[in-house]
Short mmCIF file of C-alpha atoms in Angstrom, two decimals:
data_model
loop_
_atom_site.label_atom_id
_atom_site.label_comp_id
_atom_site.label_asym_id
_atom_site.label_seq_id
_atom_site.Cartn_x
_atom_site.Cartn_y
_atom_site.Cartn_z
CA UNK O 193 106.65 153.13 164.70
CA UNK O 194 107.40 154.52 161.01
CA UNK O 195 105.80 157.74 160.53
CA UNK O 196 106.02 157.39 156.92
CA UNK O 197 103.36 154.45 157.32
CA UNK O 198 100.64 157.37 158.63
CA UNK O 199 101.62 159.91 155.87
CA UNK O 200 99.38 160.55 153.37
CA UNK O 201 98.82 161.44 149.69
CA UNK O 202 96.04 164.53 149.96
CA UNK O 203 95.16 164.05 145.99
CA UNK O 204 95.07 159.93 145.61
CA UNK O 205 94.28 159.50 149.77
CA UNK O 206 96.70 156.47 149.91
CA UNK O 207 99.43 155.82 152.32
CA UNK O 208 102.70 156.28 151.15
CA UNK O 209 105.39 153.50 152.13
CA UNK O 210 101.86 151.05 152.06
CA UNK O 211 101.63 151.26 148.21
CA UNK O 212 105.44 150.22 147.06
CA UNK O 213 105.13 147.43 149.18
CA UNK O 214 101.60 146.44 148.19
CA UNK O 215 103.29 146.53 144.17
CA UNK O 216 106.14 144.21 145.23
CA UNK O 217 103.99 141.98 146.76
CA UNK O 218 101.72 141.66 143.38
CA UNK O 219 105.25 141.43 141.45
CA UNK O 220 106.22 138.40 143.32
CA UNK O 221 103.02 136.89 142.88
CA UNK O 222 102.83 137.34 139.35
CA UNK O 223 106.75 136.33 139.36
CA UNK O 224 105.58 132.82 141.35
CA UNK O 225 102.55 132.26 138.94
CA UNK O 226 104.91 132.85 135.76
CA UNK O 227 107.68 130.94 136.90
CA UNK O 228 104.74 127.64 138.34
CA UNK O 229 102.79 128.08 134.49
CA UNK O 230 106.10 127.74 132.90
CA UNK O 231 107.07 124.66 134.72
CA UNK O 232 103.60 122.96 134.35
CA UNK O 233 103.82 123.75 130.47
CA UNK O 234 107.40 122.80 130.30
CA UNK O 235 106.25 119.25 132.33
CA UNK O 236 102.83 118.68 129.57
CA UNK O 237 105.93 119.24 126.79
CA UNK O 238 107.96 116.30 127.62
CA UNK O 239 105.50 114.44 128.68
CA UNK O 240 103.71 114.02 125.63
CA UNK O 241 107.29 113.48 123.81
CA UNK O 242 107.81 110.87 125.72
CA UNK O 243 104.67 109.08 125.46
CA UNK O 244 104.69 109.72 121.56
CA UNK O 245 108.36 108.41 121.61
CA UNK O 246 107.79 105.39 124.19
CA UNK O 247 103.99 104.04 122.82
CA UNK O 248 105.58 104.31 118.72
CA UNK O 249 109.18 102.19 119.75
CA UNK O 250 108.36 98.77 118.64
CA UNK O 251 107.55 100.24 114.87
CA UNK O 252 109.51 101.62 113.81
CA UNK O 253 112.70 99.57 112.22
CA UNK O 254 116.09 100.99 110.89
CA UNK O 255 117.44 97.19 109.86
CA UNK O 256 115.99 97.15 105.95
CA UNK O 257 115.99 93.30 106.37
CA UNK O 258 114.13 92.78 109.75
CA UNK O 259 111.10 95.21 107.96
CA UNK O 260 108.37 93.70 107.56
CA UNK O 261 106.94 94.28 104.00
CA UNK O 262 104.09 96.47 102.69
CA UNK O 263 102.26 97.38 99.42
CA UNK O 264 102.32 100.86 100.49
CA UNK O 265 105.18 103.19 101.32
CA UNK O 266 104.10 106.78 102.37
CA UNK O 267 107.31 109.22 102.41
CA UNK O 268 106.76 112.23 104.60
CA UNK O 269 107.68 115.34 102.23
CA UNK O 270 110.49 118.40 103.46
CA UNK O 271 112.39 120.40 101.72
CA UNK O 272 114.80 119.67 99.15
CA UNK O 273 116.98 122.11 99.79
CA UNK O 274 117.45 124.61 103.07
CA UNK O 275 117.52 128.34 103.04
CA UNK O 276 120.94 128.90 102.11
CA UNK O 277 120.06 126.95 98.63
CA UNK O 278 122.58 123.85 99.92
CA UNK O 279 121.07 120.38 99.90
CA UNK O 280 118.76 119.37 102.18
CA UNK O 281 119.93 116.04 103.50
CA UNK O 282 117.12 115.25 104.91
CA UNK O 283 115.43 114.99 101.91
CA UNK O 284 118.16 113.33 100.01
CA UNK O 285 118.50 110.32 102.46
CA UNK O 286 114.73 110.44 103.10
CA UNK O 287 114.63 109.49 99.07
CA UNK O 288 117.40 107.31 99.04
CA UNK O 289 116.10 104.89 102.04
CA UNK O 290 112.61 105.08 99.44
CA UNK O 291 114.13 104.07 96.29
CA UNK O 292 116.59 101.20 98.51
CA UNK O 293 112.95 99.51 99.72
CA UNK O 294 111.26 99.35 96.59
CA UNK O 295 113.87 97.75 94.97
CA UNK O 296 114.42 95.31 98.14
CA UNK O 297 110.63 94.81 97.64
CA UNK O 298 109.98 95.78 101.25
CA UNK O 299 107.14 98.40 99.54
CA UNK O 300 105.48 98.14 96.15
CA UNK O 301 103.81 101.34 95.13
CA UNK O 302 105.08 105.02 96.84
CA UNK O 303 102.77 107.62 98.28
CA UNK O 304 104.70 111.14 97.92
CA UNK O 305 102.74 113.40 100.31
CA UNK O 306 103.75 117.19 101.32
CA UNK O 307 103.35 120.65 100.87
CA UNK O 308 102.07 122.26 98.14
CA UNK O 309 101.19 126.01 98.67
CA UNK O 310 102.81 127.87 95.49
CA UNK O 311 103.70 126.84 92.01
CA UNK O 312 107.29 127.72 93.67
CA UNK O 313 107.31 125.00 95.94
CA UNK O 314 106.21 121.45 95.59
CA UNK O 315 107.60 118.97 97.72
CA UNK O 316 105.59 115.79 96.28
CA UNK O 317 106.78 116.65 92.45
CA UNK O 318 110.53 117.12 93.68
CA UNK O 319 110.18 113.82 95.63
CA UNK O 320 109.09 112.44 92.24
CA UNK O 321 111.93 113.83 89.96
CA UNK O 322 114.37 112.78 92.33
CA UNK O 323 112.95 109.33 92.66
CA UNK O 324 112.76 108.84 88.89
CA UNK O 325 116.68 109.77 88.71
CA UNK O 326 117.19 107.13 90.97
CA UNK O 327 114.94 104.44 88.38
CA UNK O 328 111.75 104.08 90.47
CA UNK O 329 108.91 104.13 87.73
CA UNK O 330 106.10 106.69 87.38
CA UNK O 331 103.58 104.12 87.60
CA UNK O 332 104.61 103.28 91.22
CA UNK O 333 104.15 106.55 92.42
CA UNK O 334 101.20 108.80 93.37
CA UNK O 335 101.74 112.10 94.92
CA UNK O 336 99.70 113.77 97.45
CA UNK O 337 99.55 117.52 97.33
CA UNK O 338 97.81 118.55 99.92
CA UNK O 339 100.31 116.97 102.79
CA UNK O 340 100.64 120.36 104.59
CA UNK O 341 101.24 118.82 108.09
CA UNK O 342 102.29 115.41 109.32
CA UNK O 343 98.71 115.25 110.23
CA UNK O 344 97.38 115.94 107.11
CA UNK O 345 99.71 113.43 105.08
CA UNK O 346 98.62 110.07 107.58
CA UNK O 347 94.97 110.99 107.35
CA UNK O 348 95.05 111.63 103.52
CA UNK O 349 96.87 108.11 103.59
CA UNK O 350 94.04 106.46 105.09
CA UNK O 351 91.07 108.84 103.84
CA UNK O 352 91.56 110.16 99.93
CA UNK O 353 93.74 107.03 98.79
CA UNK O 354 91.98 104.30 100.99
CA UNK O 355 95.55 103.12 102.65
CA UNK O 356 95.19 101.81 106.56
CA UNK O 357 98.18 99.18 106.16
CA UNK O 358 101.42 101.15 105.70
CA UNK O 359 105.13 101.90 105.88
CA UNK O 360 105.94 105.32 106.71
CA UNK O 361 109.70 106.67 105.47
CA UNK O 362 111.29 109.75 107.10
CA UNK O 363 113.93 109.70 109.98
CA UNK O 364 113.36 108.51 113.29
CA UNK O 365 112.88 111.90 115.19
CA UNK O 366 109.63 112.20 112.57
CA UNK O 367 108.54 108.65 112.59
CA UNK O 368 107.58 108.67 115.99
CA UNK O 369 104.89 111.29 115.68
CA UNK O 370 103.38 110.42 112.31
CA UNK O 371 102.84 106.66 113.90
CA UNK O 372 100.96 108.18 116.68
CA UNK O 373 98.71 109.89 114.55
CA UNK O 374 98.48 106.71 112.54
CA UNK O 375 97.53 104.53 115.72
CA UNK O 376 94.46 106.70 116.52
CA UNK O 377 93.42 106.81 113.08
CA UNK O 378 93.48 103.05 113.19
CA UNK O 379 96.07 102.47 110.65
CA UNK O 380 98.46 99.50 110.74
CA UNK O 381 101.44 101.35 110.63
CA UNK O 382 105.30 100.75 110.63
CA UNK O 383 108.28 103.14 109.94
CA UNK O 384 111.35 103.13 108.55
CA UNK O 385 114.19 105.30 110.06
CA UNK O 386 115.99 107.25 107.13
CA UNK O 387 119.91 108.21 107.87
CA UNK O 388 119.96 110.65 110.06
CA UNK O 389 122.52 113.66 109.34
CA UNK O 390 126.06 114.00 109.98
CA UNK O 391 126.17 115.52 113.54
CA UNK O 392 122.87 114.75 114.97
CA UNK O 393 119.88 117.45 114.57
CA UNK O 394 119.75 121.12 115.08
CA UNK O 395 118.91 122.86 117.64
CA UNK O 396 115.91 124.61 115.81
CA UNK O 397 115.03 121.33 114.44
CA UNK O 398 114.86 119.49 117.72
CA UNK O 399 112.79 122.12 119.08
CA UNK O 400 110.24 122.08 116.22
CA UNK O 401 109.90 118.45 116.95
CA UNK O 402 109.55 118.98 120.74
CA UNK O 403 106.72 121.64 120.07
CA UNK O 404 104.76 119.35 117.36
CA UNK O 405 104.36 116.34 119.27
CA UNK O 406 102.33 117.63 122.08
CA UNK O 407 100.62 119.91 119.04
CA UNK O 408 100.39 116.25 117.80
CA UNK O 409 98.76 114.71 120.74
CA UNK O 410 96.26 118.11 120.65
CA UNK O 411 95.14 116.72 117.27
CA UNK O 412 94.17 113.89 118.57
CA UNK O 413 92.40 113.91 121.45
CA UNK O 414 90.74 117.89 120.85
CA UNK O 415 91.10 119.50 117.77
CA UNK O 416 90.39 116.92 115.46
CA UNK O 417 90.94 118.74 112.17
CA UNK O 418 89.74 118.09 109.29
CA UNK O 419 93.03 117.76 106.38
CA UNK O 420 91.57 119.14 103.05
CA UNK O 421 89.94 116.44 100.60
CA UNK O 422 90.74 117.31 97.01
CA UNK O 423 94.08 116.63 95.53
CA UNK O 424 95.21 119.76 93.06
CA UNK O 425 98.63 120.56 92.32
CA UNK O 426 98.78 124.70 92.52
CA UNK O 427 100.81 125.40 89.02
#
């Protein structure tokens, strides 16, 4: 028998050689529970990508001629240029697919929607300049300002400019998630995939989309919030 089990601690009256083992025992347990959260969270991740990914498929097109054609074209907004002040391609091809399927007639009048938050940054006016270089008129073109989020941008679609029958325009890793909005905001929704970029996605950008879909799918079904109503450019 181990003495040390029967020797005791006169201030605290615990048993030494009971209490390390009693912490490594609550260690492992909280080890266990990390390690079985992290794999059930990990599981609900790519789940939900996969269900946004597999229930979106059959819209979304990347052949310009097998599209089907729409009055309405709403391009989701980014950047137009990343943080090193280089072009963002995503943008530029994003704007180029736009400006190819207006004047294929596939879509007949533009909605520009994204983010608006300074009178630095305004992704709907530089989608505009940059569309009007390329010769699509003024007239065919309203911009949404207040396209914060994916979310925001479909909604707005159907709720501020009275659109529910719509082609949607980014690349195909976005496409999938701003059609699964669409569907449970009962819009009749199709995409088109803009070219993606020379050597596939980042890592930082794959893992954005990874997070937003379930965020996506948290929208839907429990949040439920509400994308602002009004329509001001901040200048």
């Amino acid at each position: 028998m181990n003495p040390m089990s029967y020797t005791t601690d006169r201030e605290s009256g615990n048993y030494k050689g009971v209490r390390p083992r009693v912490r490594v025992s609550r260690m492992k347990r909280l080890v266990k529970g990390s390690i079985t959260l992290a794999f059930v969270g990990v599981t609900i991740v790519l789940l939900c990508n996969f269900w946004v990914v597999y229930s979106t498929r059959s819209q979304v097109y990347f052949d310009m001629d097998s599209l089907p054609a729409n009055e309405v074209g709403l391009v989701l907004g980014t950047s137009k240029s990343v943080k090193s002040g280089n072009e963002n391609l995503f943008f530029r091809y994003r704007m180029e697919a736009t400006a190819r399927l207006w004047k294929v007639g596939k879509i007949k009048h533009i909605i520009l929607s994204g983010n608006n938050d300074s009178e630095y940054y305004n992704e709907p006016s530089d989608m505009k300049k940059a569309l009007l270089r390329m010769g699509i008129p003024e007239a065919d073109m309203t911009l949404d300002y207040a396209g914060y989020r994916t979310f925001d941008s479909v909604v707005r679609c159907k709720q501020v400019f009275n659109q529910d029958k719509i082609t949607i325009i980014s690349q195909n890793f976005h496409n999938a998630r701003a059609l699964y909005i669409g569907n449970h905001q009962d819009i009749d929704a199709i995409a088109f995939a803009a070219q993606d970029i020379p050597g596939g996605y980042s890592f930082r950008t794959l893992i954005r989309e990874y997070l937003a879909r379930p965020l996506a799918v948290l929208d839907v079904y429990v949040v439920h919030p509400k994308p602002q109503m009004e329509n001001i450019e901040i200048r």
